[in-house]
Coordinates of C-alpha atoms in Angstrom, one line a residue:
M1157 CA 59.3 39.1 -156.8
V1158 CA 58.9 42.7 -158.0
E1159 CA 60.4 45.7 -156.2
P1160 CA 57.1 47.3 -155.0
T1161 CA 56.5 44.4 -152.6
R1162 CA 59.7 45.2 -150.7
H1163 CA 59.2 46.6 -147.2
P1164 CA 59.3 50.4 -147.1
F1165 CA 62.4 50.1 -144.8
L1166 CA 64.2 48.5 -147.7
Q1167 CA 63.5 51.1 -150.4
G1168 CA 66.8 52.5 -151.6
L1169 CA 68.7 49.8 -149.7
S1170 CA 71.2 47.7 -151.7
K1171 CA 69.4 44.5 -152.5
H1172 CA 72.1 42.4 -151.1
R1173 CA 74.1 44.8 -148.8
G1174 CA 77.2 43.3 -150.4
A1175 CA 76.3 39.7 -149.5
P1176 CA 78.9 37.4 -151.1
P1177 CA 78.2 33.9 -152.4
T1178 CA 77.4 32.0 -149.1
V1179 CA 76.5 28.6 -147.8
V1180 CA 74.8 28.6 -144.4
V1181 CA 75.1 25.3 -142.5
I1182 CA 72.7 24.9 -139.6
F1183 CA 73.7 22.4 -137.0
G1184 CA 70.6 21.2 -135.2
A1185 CA 68.5 21.5 -138.4
S1186 CA 65.7 19.3 -137.1
G1187 CA 65.3 21.5 -134.0
D1188 CA 62.7 23.9 -133.0
L1189 CA 64.8 27.1 -133.4
C1190 CA 65.6 26.2 -137.0
A1191 CA 61.9 25.6 -137.8
R1192 CA 60.5 28.6 -136.0
K1193 CA 63.1 31.2 -136.6
L1194 CA 66.1 30.4 -138.9
V1195 CA 64.4 29.0 -142.0
P1196 CA 61.6 31.7 -141.9
A1197 CA 64.4 34.4 -141.5
I1198 CA 66.3 33.1 -144.6
F1199 CA 63.0 33.0 -146.6
N1200 CA 62.2 36.6 -145.7
L1201 CA 65.8 37.7 -146.7
A1202 CA 65.2 35.9 -150.0
V1203 CA 61.9 37.7 -150.5
D1204 CA 63.7 41.1 -150.0
N1205 CA 66.4 40.1 -152.5
L1206 CA 69.1 40.4 -149.8
L1207 CA 70.8 37.1 -150.4
S1208 CA 73.4 36.4 -153.1
A1209 CA 72.3 34.7 -156.2
D1210 CA 74.8 31.9 -155.2
F1211 CA 73.2 31.1 -151.8
Y1212 CA 73.1 27.6 -150.4
L1213 CA 71.5 26.1 -147.3
I1214 CA 72.7 22.9 -145.7
G1215 CA 70.9 21.3 -142.7
F1216 CA 73.1 19.1 -140.5
G1217 CA 71.6 16.9 -137.8
R1218 CA 71.6 13.5 -136.2
K1219 CA 68.3 12.5 -137.7
P1220 CA 68.5 10.9 -141.1
I1221 CA 66.5 13.0 -143.6
S1222 CA 66.7 13.1 -147.4
D1223 CA 67.3 16.3 -149.3
D1224 CA 63.7 16.3 -150.6
D1225 CA 62.2 15.7 -147.2
F1226 CA 64.3 18.5 -145.7
R1227 CA 63.1 20.8 -148.5
A1228 CA 59.5 19.8 -147.8
E1229 CA 60.0 20.5 -144.1
T1230 CA 61.4 23.9 -144.7
A1231 CA 58.4 24.8 -146.8
K1232 CA 56.1 23.7 -144.0
D1233 CA 58.0 25.7 -141.5
I1234 CA 57.7 28.9 -143.6
T1235 CA 54.0 28.3 -144.0
Q1236 CA 53.5 27.9 -140.3
F1237 CA 56.0 30.4 -138.8
S1238 CA 57.0 33.1 -141.3
R1239 CA 55.7 36.7 -141.0
R1240 CA 54.9 36.4 -144.7
P1241 CA 53.1 33.7 -146.6
L1242 CA 55.1 31.2 -148.6
A1243 CA 56.0 32.6 -152.0
E1244 CA 56.7 29.6 -154.2
D1245 CA 58.6 31.6 -156.8
V1246 CA 61.0 32.9 -154.2
W1247 CA 61.5 29.8 -152.1
S1248 CA 61.9 27.6 -155.1
R1249 CA 65.1 29.4 -156.0
V1250 CA 66.5 28.8 -152.5
Q1251 CA 65.1 25.3 -152.2
K1252 CA 66.9 23.9 -155.2
N1253 CA 70.1 24.9 -153.4
T1254 CA 69.0 23.3 -150.1
F1255 CA 70.6 20.1 -148.9
Y1256 CA 70.8 17.9 -145.8
L1257 CA 73.6 15.9 -144.2
A1258 CA 73.1 13.5 -141.3
G1259 CA 75.8 12.8 -138.8
A1260 CA 76.8 12.8 -135.2
Y1261 CA 78.4 16.0 -133.9
D1262 CA 81.4 14.1 -132.6
D1263 CA 81.9 12.2 -135.9
A1264 CA 84.9 13.6 -137.7
K1265 CA 84.0 11.8 -140.9
A1266 CA 80.6 13.6 -141.0
F1267 CA 82.5 16.9 -141.0
Q1268 CA 84.8 15.7 -143.8
T1269 CA 81.7 14.9 -145.8
L1270 CA 80.4 18.4 -145.1
A1271 CA 83.7 19.9 -146.3
A1272 CA 83.6 17.8 -149.5
K1273 CA 80.0 19.0 -150.1
I1274 CA 81.1 22.7 -149.8
D1275 CA 84.1 22.0 -152.1
E1276 CA 81.7 20.5 -154.6
L1277 CA 79.4 23.6 -154.5
E1278 CA 82.4 25.8 -155.2
K1279 CA 83.4 23.8 -158.2
Q1280 CA 79.9 24.0 -159.6
I1281 CA 79.8 27.8 -159.4
G1282 CA 83.5 28.4 -160.1
R1283 CA 83.8 30.8 -157.2
E1284 CA 84.8 30.7 -153.5
L1285 CA 81.9 30.4 -151.1
Q1286 CA 81.7 32.0 -147.7
S1287 CA 80.7 29.4 -145.1
V1288 CA 78.5 30.4 -142.2
F1289 CA 78.2 27.7 -139.5
Y1290 CA 75.1 28.3 -137.3
I1291 CA 75.3 26.2 -134.1
S1292 CA 71.7 25.8 -133.1
T1293 CA 72.1 22.9 -130.7
P1294 CA 72.1 22.2 -127.0
P1295 CA 75.3 23.6 -125.4
T1296 CA 76.4 20.1 -124.5
V1297 CA 77.5 19.6 -128.1
F1298 CA 79.1 23.0 -128.7
K1299 CA 82.6 21.6 -128.0
P1300 CA 82.6 18.6 -130.4
I1301 CA 81.1 20.8 -133.2
L1302 CA 83.7 23.5 -132.8
E1303 CA 86.6 21.0 -132.5
N1304 CA 85.4 19.1 -135.6
L1305 CA 85.0 22.4 -137.6
G1306 CA 88.7 23.0 -136.7
S1307 CA 90.0 19.5 -137.4
S1308 CA 88.2 19.2 -140.7
G1309 CA 89.7 22.6 -141.9
L1310 CA 86.2 24.1 -142.2
A1311 CA 87.0 26.8 -139.6
K1312 CA 90.0 28.0 -141.6
R1313 CA 88.3 28.1 -145.0
H1314 CA 89.4 31.3 -146.9
V1315 CA 90.7 33.0 -143.7
G1316 CA 92.3 36.3 -144.6
T1317 CA 89.9 36.9 -147.5
P1318 CA 86.4 38.6 -147.7
V1319 CA 84.8 35.1 -147.7
A1320 CA 86.4 33.7 -144.5
S1321 CA 84.3 31.2 -142.7
K1322 CA 82.2 32.3 -139.7
V1323 CA 80.5 30.6 -136.8
I1324 CA 77.3 31.8 -135.1
I1325 CA 76.8 30.5 -131.5
E1326 CA 73.5 30.5 -129.8
K1327 CA 73.1 31.1 -126.1
P1328 CA 73.5 30.0 -123.4
F1329 CA 77.2 31.0 -123.7
G1330 CA 78.4 29.0 -120.7
R1331 CA 76.8 28.4 -117.3
D1332 CA 79.1 30.5 -115.3
L1333 CA 82.5 32.3 -115.6
A1334 CA 84.6 29.1 -115.7
T1335 CA 82.5 27.4 -118.4
A1336 CA 82.3 30.7 -120.5
Q1337 CA 86.1 31.0 -120.3
E1338 CA 86.5 27.4 -121.3
L1339 CA 84.1 27.8 -124.3
N1340 CA 86.0 30.9 -125.4
R1341 CA 89.3 29.0 -125.1
I1342 CA 87.9 26.3 -127.5
I1343 CA 86.6 28.9 -129.9
R1344 CA 89.8 30.8 -130.0
H1345 CA 91.8 27.6 -130.7
E1346 CA 89.7 27.0 -133.8
F1347 CA 88.6 30.5 -135.0
Q1348 CA 89.9 34.0 -134.9
E1349 CA 87.7 36.4 -132.9
E1350 CA 86.5 38.3 -136.0
Q1351 CA 85.1 35.0 -137.3
V1352 CA 82.9 34.5 -134.2
Y1353 CA 79.3 35.8 -133.9
R1354 CA 77.8 35.1 -130.4
I1355 CA 74.2 35.8 -130.9
D1356 CA 71.6 37.3 -128.6
H1357 CA 68.4 37.7 -130.5
Y1358 CA 67.3 40.7 -128.3
L1359 CA 70.0 42.8 -130.1
G1360 CA 68.2 42.2 -133.4
K1361 CA 64.9 43.7 -132.1
E1362 CA 64.0 47.1 -133.7
T1363 CA 63.6 48.9 -130.4
V1364 CA 66.9 47.7 -129.0
Q1365 CA 68.6 48.8 -132.2
D1366 CA 66.9 52.2 -131.8
L1367 CA 68.4 52.8 -128.4
M1368 CA 71.6 54.4 -129.8
V1369 CA 69.5 56.5 -132.3
L1370 CA 67.3 57.6 -129.4
R1371 CA 70.2 58.6 -127.3
F1372 CA 72.7 60.0 -129.8
A1373 CA 70.5 61.4 -132.6
N1374 CA 68.2 63.4 -130.3
T1375 CA 69.8 66.4 -128.5
I1376 CA 67.0 66.6 -125.9
F1377 CA 68.0 63.2 -124.3
E1378 CA 71.8 63.0 -124.2
P1379 CA 72.4 66.1 -122.0
I1380 CA 70.1 64.7 -119.3
W1381 CA 71.2 61.0 -119.6
N1382 CA 73.2 61.0 -116.4
R1383 CA 73.2 61.0 -112.6
R1384 CA 72.2 64.7 -112.4
Y1385 CA 68.8 64.1 -113.9
V1386 CA 68.1 60.3 -113.8
D1387 CA 66.8 58.9 -110.6
C1388 CA 66.8 55.2 -111.5
V1389 CA 66.7 52.8 -114.4
Q1390 CA 64.4 49.7 -114.4
I1391 CA 64.7 46.9 -116.9
T1392 CA 61.9 44.3 -117.0
V1393 CA 61.8 41.1 -119.0
A1394 CA 58.6 39.4 -118.0
E1395 CA 56.7 36.3 -119.3
D1396 CA 53.2 35.2 -118.4
L1397 CA 53.9 31.6 -119.5
G1398 CA 55.3 28.9 -117.3
V1399 CA 58.1 26.4 -118.1
G1400 CA 55.7 24.2 -120.1
E1401 CA 57.5 21.3 -121.7
R1402 CA 60.9 22.8 -121.1
A1403 CA 61.1 22.0 -117.4
G1404 CA 64.1 19.6 -117.9
Y1405 CA 66.1 22.4 -119.5
Y1406 CA 64.8 25.3 -117.4
D1407 CA 65.5 23.6 -114.1
Q1408 CA 69.2 23.5 -115.1
S1409 CA 69.1 27.1 -116.0
G1410 CA 66.8 29.4 -114.1
A1411 CA 65.9 33.1 -114.5
L1412 CA 69.3 34.5 -113.8
R1413 CA 71.1 32.4 -116.4
D1414 CA 68.2 32.3 -118.9
M1415 CA 67.4 36.0 -119.0
I1416 CA 69.3 38.3 -116.6
Q1417 CA 72.9 37.5 -117.4
N1418 CA 72.4 37.9 -121.2
H1419 CA 69.3 39.7 -122.4
T1420 CA 68.9 42.3 -119.7
M1421 CA 72.6 42.9 -119.4
Q1422 CA 72.7 43.7 -123.1
L1423 CA 69.9 46.2 -122.6
L1424 CA 71.8 47.7 -119.6
A1425 CA 75.0 48.1 -121.6
L1426 CA 73.2 50.0 -124.5
V1427 CA 71.4 52.3 -122.0
A1428 CA 74.5 53.0 -119.9
M1429 CA 77.4 53.0 -122.4
E1430 CA 79.3 56.2 -123.3
P1431 CA 79.0 57.5 -126.8
P1432 CA 81.3 55.5 -129.1
V1433 CA 83.8 57.3 -131.3
S1434 CA 82.1 55.8 -134.4
L1435 CA 79.4 53.3 -135.4
S1436 CA 81.9 50.6 -136.1
A1437 CA 81.3 47.3 -134.4
E1438 CA 84.5 47.4 -132.3
D1439 CA 84.0 51.0 -131.1
I1440 CA 80.5 50.2 -129.9
R1441 CA 81.5 46.9 -128.3
D1442 CA 84.4 48.6 -126.6
E1443 CA 82.0 51.0 -124.8
K1444 CA 79.7 48.2 -123.8
V1445 CA 82.6 46.3 -122.2
K1446 CA 83.8 49.5 -120.4
V1447 CA 80.4 50.0 -118.7
L1448 CA 80.1 46.4 -117.7
K1449 CA 83.5 46.6 -116.1
S1450 CA 82.2 49.6 -114.1
I1451 CA 79.5 47.6 -112.4
Q1452 CA 80.3 46.9 -108.7
P1453 CA 80.1 43.5 -107.1
V1454 CA 76.6 42.9 -105.7
A1455 CA 76.0 42.5 -101.9
L1456 CA 75.1 38.9 -101.1
K1457 CA 73.2 38.2 -97.8
A1458 CA 70.9 35.5 -96.6
E1459 CA 68.3 38.2 -96.0
G1460 CA 68.6 41.5 -97.8
G1461 CA 71.4 42.3 -100.2
D1462 CA 71.2 43.2 -103.8
V1463 CA 69.5 40.1 -105.2
V1464 CA 66.2 38.3 -104.8
R1465 CA 65.1 34.9 -106.2
A1466 CA 61.8 33.2 -106.1
Q1467 CA 59.6 30.4 -107.6
Y1468 CA 56.0 30.8 -108.7
V1469 CA 53.3 29.0 -106.9
E1470 CA 49.7 28.3 -107.9
G1471 CA 47.8 31.3 -109.1
L1472 CA 45.6 32.8 -111.9
I1473 CA 46.7 33.8 -115.4
N1474 CA 44.0 35.5 -117.5
G1475 CA 41.4 34.2 -115.1
Q1476 CA 42.6 30.6 -115.4
K1477 CA 44.1 28.6 -112.6
V1478 CA 47.7 27.5 -113.3
P1479 CA 50.0 25.2 -111.2
G1480 CA 53.0 26.2 -109.3
Y1481 CA 56.5 25.5 -110.6
M1482 CA 57.0 22.5 -108.3
Q1483 CA 53.8 21.0 -109.7
E1484 CA 55.0 21.3 -113.4
N1485 CA 55.9 18.1 -115.2
G1486 CA 59.6 17.2 -115.0
V1487 CA 60.5 19.5 -112.1
P1488 CA 62.5 17.6 -109.4
A1489 CA 61.0 17.6 -105.9
T1490 CA 64.2 19.1 -104.5
S1491 CA 64.5 21.9 -107.0
T1492 CA 65.8 25.3 -105.8
T1493 CA 65.8 26.8 -109.3
E1494 CA 64.5 30.4 -109.4
T1495 CA 61.8 31.3 -111.9
Y1496 CA 62.1 34.9 -110.9
A1497 CA 65.2 37.0 -110.2
S1498 CA 65.7 40.7 -109.5
V1499 CA 69.0 42.5 -109.1
R1500 CA 70.1 46.0 -108.0
L1501 CA 73.3 47.1 -109.7
S1502 CA 75.6 50.1 -109.2
I1503 CA 77.7 51.6 -112.0
E1504 CA 80.7 53.4 -110.6
N1505 CA 81.6 55.9 -113.2
W1506 CA 81.1 59.7 -113.7
R1507 CA 77.8 59.3 -115.6
W1508 CA 76.0 56.9 -113.3
Q1509 CA 77.4 57.0 -109.8
G1510 CA 74.6 56.9 -107.3
V1511 CA 71.9 55.8 -109.9
P1512 CA 70.6 52.3 -109.1
F1513 CA 69.8 50.0 -112.0
Y1514 CA 67.1 47.5 -111.2
L1515 CA 66.8 44.4 -113.3
R1516 CA 64.0 41.8 -113.1
S1517 CA 62.9 38.8 -115.1
G1518 CA 60.5 35.9 -114.4
K1519 CA 57.9 33.4 -115.5
R1520 CA 54.2 33.4 -114.8
L1521 CA 54.2 37.2 -114.1
A1522 CA 51.2 39.4 -114.6
R1523 CA 51.8 40.0 -118.3
R1524 CA 54.3 39.5 -121.1
V1525 CA 56.4 42.6 -121.5
S1526 CA 60.1 43.6 -122.0
E1527 CA 60.9 47.2 -121.4
I1528 CA 63.4 49.8 -120.2
A1529 CA 62.2 52.6 -118.0
I1530 CA 64.4 55.7 -117.5
Q1531 CA 62.9 57.5 -114.4
F1532 CA 64.0 61.1 -114.1
K1533 CA 64.2 63.0 -110.8
R1534 CA 61.0 64.5 -109.6
P1535 CA 60.6 68.3 -110.1
A1536 CA 61.1 70.5 -107.0
G1537 CA 57.8 70.9 -105.2
I1538 CA 58.0 74.7 -105.1
L1539 CA 55.3 75.7 -107.6
F1540 CA 53.4 72.4 -107.9
A1541 CA 53.6 70.6 -104.6
D1542 CA 52.0 67.1 -104.7
N1543 CA 48.5 67.5 -103.2
E1544 CA 44.8 67.1 -104.1
R1545 CA 45.2 69.8 -106.8
F1546 CA 48.6 68.9 -108.2
N1547 CA 49.2 65.2 -109.1
V1548 CA 52.8 65.4 -110.2
A1549 CA 54.8 62.3 -111.3
A1550 CA 58.4 61.8 -112.1
N1551 CA 59.0 62.1 -115.9
T1552 CA 59.7 58.6 -117.2
L1553 CA 60.9 57.5 -120.7
V1554 CA 59.8 53.9 -121.4
I1555 CA 61.3 51.9 -124.3
Q1556 CA 59.0 48.9 -124.9
I1557 CA 60.7 46.1 -126.7
Q1558 CA 57.8 43.6 -126.7
P1559 CA 55.0 43.0 -127.4
D1560 CA 54.2 46.4 -128.7
E1561 CA 57.5 48.0 -129.8
G1562 CA 57.7 51.7 -129.2
T1563 CA 58.4 54.5 -126.8
T1564 CA 56.3 56.3 -124.2
L1565 CA 57.1 59.5 -122.4
L1566 CA 55.3 60.3 -119.1
M1567 CA 55.0 64.0 -118.4
N1568 CA 52.8 66.3 -116.4
S1569 CA 50.0 68.4 -117.9
K1570 CA 47.3 70.8 -116.8
V1571 CA 43.9 69.4 -116.6
P1572 CA 41.4 71.4 -118.7
G1573 CA 39.2 73.6 -116.5
L1574 CA 38.7 76.8 -114.6
E1575 CA 41.4 76.2 -112.0
T1576 CA 45.0 74.9 -112.3
R1577 CA 45.1 71.2 -111.7
T1578 CA 47.7 68.8 -112.9
Q1579 CA 47.9 65.1 -113.8
P1580 CA 50.5 62.8 -115.5
V1581 CA 49.8 62.1 -119.2
K1582 CA 51.5 59.8 -121.7
M1583 CA 52.9 60.5 -125.2
Y1584 CA 53.1 57.4 -127.3
F1585 CA 55.1 56.3 -130.3
R1586 CA 54.5 52.8 -131.8
Y1587 CA 56.5 51.2 -134.5
A1588 CA 53.5 49.4 -135.9
T1589 CA 51.5 52.6 -136.2
T1590 CA 54.2 54.7 -137.8
F1591 CA 56.1 52.2 -139.9
G1592 CA 53.7 49.3 -140.4
S1593 CA 53.6 46.1 -138.5
N1594 CA 55.3 43.7 -140.9
T1595 CA 58.9 44.7 -139.9
P1596 CA 61.8 42.4 -140.2
E1597 CA 62.3 40.0 -137.3
A1598 CA 65.4 39.9 -135.2
Y1599 CA 66.9 36.8 -136.8
E1600 CA 66.6 38.2 -140.2
R1601 CA 68.7 41.2 -139.3
L1602 CA 71.3 39.1 -137.4
I1603 CA 71.7 36.4 -140.0
L1604 CA 72.2 39.1 -142.7
D1605 CA 74.6 41.0 -140.6
C1606 CA 76.8 37.9 -140.2
I1607 CA 76.7 37.2 -143.9
V1608 CA 77.9 40.8 -144.7
S1609 CA 80.5 40.8 -141.8
D1610 CA 78.8 43.3 -139.5
S1611 CA 79.4 42.2 -135.9
T1612 CA 77.8 45.3 -134.2
L1613 CA 74.9 43.4 -132.9
F1614 CA 76.9 40.4 -131.7
I1615 CA 78.6 39.8 -128.4
R1616 CA 82.4 39.8 -128.1
G1617 CA 84.2 37.2 -126.0
D1618 CA 85.4 39.6 -123.3
E1619 CA 81.9 41.0 -123.0
T1620 CA 80.5 37.5 -122.0
E1621 CA 83.2 36.9 -119.5
T1622 CA 82.8 40.4 -117.9
S1623 CA 79.0 39.8 -117.5
W1624 CA 79.7 36.3 -115.9
K1625 CA 82.1 37.9 -113.4
I1626 CA 79.1 39.8 -112.0
Y1627 CA 76.7 36.8 -111.9
S1628 CA 78.8 33.7 -111.1
P1629 CA 79.2 34.8 -107.4
I1630 CA 75.4 35.1 -107.1
L1631 CA 74.9 31.5 -108.5
D1632 CA 77.6 30.1 -106.2
F1633 CA 75.9 31.9 -103.2
W1634 CA 72.5 30.5 -104.1
Q1635 CA 73.9 27.0 -104.6
Q1636 CA 75.4 27.0 -101.1
A1637 CA 72.2 28.5 -99.6
G1638 CA 69.9 25.8 -101.0
K1639 CA 66.3 26.7 -100.3
R1640 CA 67.3 29.4 -97.7
G1641 CA 66.3 32.8 -99.1
L1642 CA 64.2 31.3 -101.9
E1643 CA 61.0 33.3 -102.0
S1644 CA 57.7 32.5 -103.6
Y1645 CA 55.1 34.5 -105.6
P1646 CA 51.6 33.7 -106.9
A1647 CA 51.4 33.1 -110.7
G1648 CA 49.8 36.2 -112.2
S1649 CA 51.5 38.6 -109.8
W1650 CA 54.6 40.9 -110.5
G1651 CA 56.9 38.8 -108.3
P1652 CA 57.7 38.4 -104.6
L1653 CA 57.3 41.0 -102.0
A1654 CA 61.0 40.8 -101.2
A1655 CA 61.7 42.3 -104.6
E1656 CA 60.0 45.5 -103.6
R1657 CA 62.6 45.9 -100.8
L1658 CA 65.3 46.4 -103.4
L1659 CA 63.6 49.6 -104.5
W1660 CA 62.1 50.7 -101.2
E1661 CA 65.6 50.9 -99.7
Q1662 CA 66.4 53.5 -102.3
H1663 CA 63.0 55.3 -102.1
H1664 CA 61.8 53.8 -105.4
E1665 CA 59.1 51.4 -106.4
W1666 CA 58.7 49.0 -109.4
R1667 CA 56.5 50.6 -112.1
R1668 CA 53.5 48.6 -113.4
S1669 CA 55.1 47.5 -116.7
G1670 CA 53.2 47.9 -119.9
P1671 CA 51.6 50.7 -122.0

C-alpha cells in the first residue's frame, strides 16, 4: 500500500518503529477477543507498514482447524470488525505466514510442537525470531499455559538478546490479592519481569495516553493540579448494556473486579501520579505504584462507609423495557453479585490530602460513557455571589475516554446583554474533529508496543498487587455480608440513591456524565 494512505499520525514515523522479526502466537485463537480485536489490530499494523517483513502469526486453540480455514476466518474477522476494509494486497502478505496449531493448554506435547514450528520458521528465514505469546483465554487456563511455556523452553527463547520472548496476559489478573500473588509467582518462575506485558486495553486509548501530555505539556494545568485548587475527582465507567450472554462469567466477577479494580484504578493512577523523572516505562510505572500505595484503606460498614454496591432491576433503556439482573438468563437465584459499584478513596500525600476521589462503574446505566472529571474549587462569592443574576459553577475539566474522545472545560462567562449576568459555558475539543475519526485502536498500539519492547502502557506485577490490597478487603466484606447492604437501581438510571451519599457527605454530587 502506498505511503499517502497512511494515517496522518504516522507521517514521519518509522515504518516499523524498530520491529524485529516476530512471531505472534495467540492462545485462544478461536475466541471472541481474537476475532474482534487482535486479528483486526494486526491487520491495521500491516496496513501502516509497522510490522517486520518477517512477521508470522500462529493461532493456538483446542478446536481443530486447518491453516487454510484459519486464514479464511481471519479474513472474515477483518471484514467484519476492522476499522478499515480488508485490503487483499496487504493481508495476503501476512496470511501466507499465518498458521494454526490445535492442542490442549495442559498438553506438554502440543507446546513442543509449537516450539518446533518456531524453530522451523527461524531456519527458513535464517534469522532469530522474537516470540510474543498472547494469552487470550479464560483465566482458568493461565497457569497451564504459563507452565508449559516454561517447560517447553519457549519462555526462555533468546533471553538476554533484543529478540527475547515475551508474554501478554489479558485481564482479569487474579480474583483477589491472594490469586494475583499466586499468578505473579507462576509468571516469575517462568519469565523475567521485563518479558511480561499485563495488558489493560484502556491504557491504549488515545485520551488515556493524552493524560500525561495534558498534565505535563501544558503549564496552565500542572500548577493547579493539587489539593489547593482541586475540590474532587470523579471517574465514571458506565455501560448501558446488561450482562447479555455473559451472565455465567459476570456473576463470578461483578463490577468491582470487572472494572473498578483495573480500568478505573489505571485512570486514577495517571491522574494522581507525580511527574516522572523521564518518559521511560519504569519511571512512569514507579510513580503509578507510589500513588497507589498512598491510598488509604476504605471504611467498610453495613450501612455507610466508603463503598456502595447494587444490582439493576427492571427499567427503561432508550425507551425500551429491559429485565433486571436477576431475570437475566444464567443468573443464579441466590446471586449477590454487584452490577454497580462506587468507591470513595483518599490519597494521603502532599498533593492530594483531603481531596476525595470518587469511582463508579455499572451496567444498565443511563448511557455509555467513560470519563474523568477534575472539579476545581468554586470561586469565592465576593463579586459574583450565586443568585438569580449570577449562575456560577465550579470549573470542571472533563477528559472523555469513550464514546467521543476529547476534553471539555466548564467555565463561567457573561451572558450577552445590557446587564451583567453569568452562566456556565463549555469549551470542547474532540479528537475526531481535530485529527480525524479513523485513529488507531487500543490493541493496535499495545500489540505494537510489546513487539518493540515498550512496556509503558502495561501493568507491572507490583502494581496489580498494590491495587488488589485496596479491593480484596471490600470483596471479603461483601461476601460475609451476603445480601445485606446490596442496593438496587432501575435500569436506565445513574445508579442507586445510596451512591449519592458518598458525595453528599463531602458536599459534592455526581455530575451528569457525558458531553
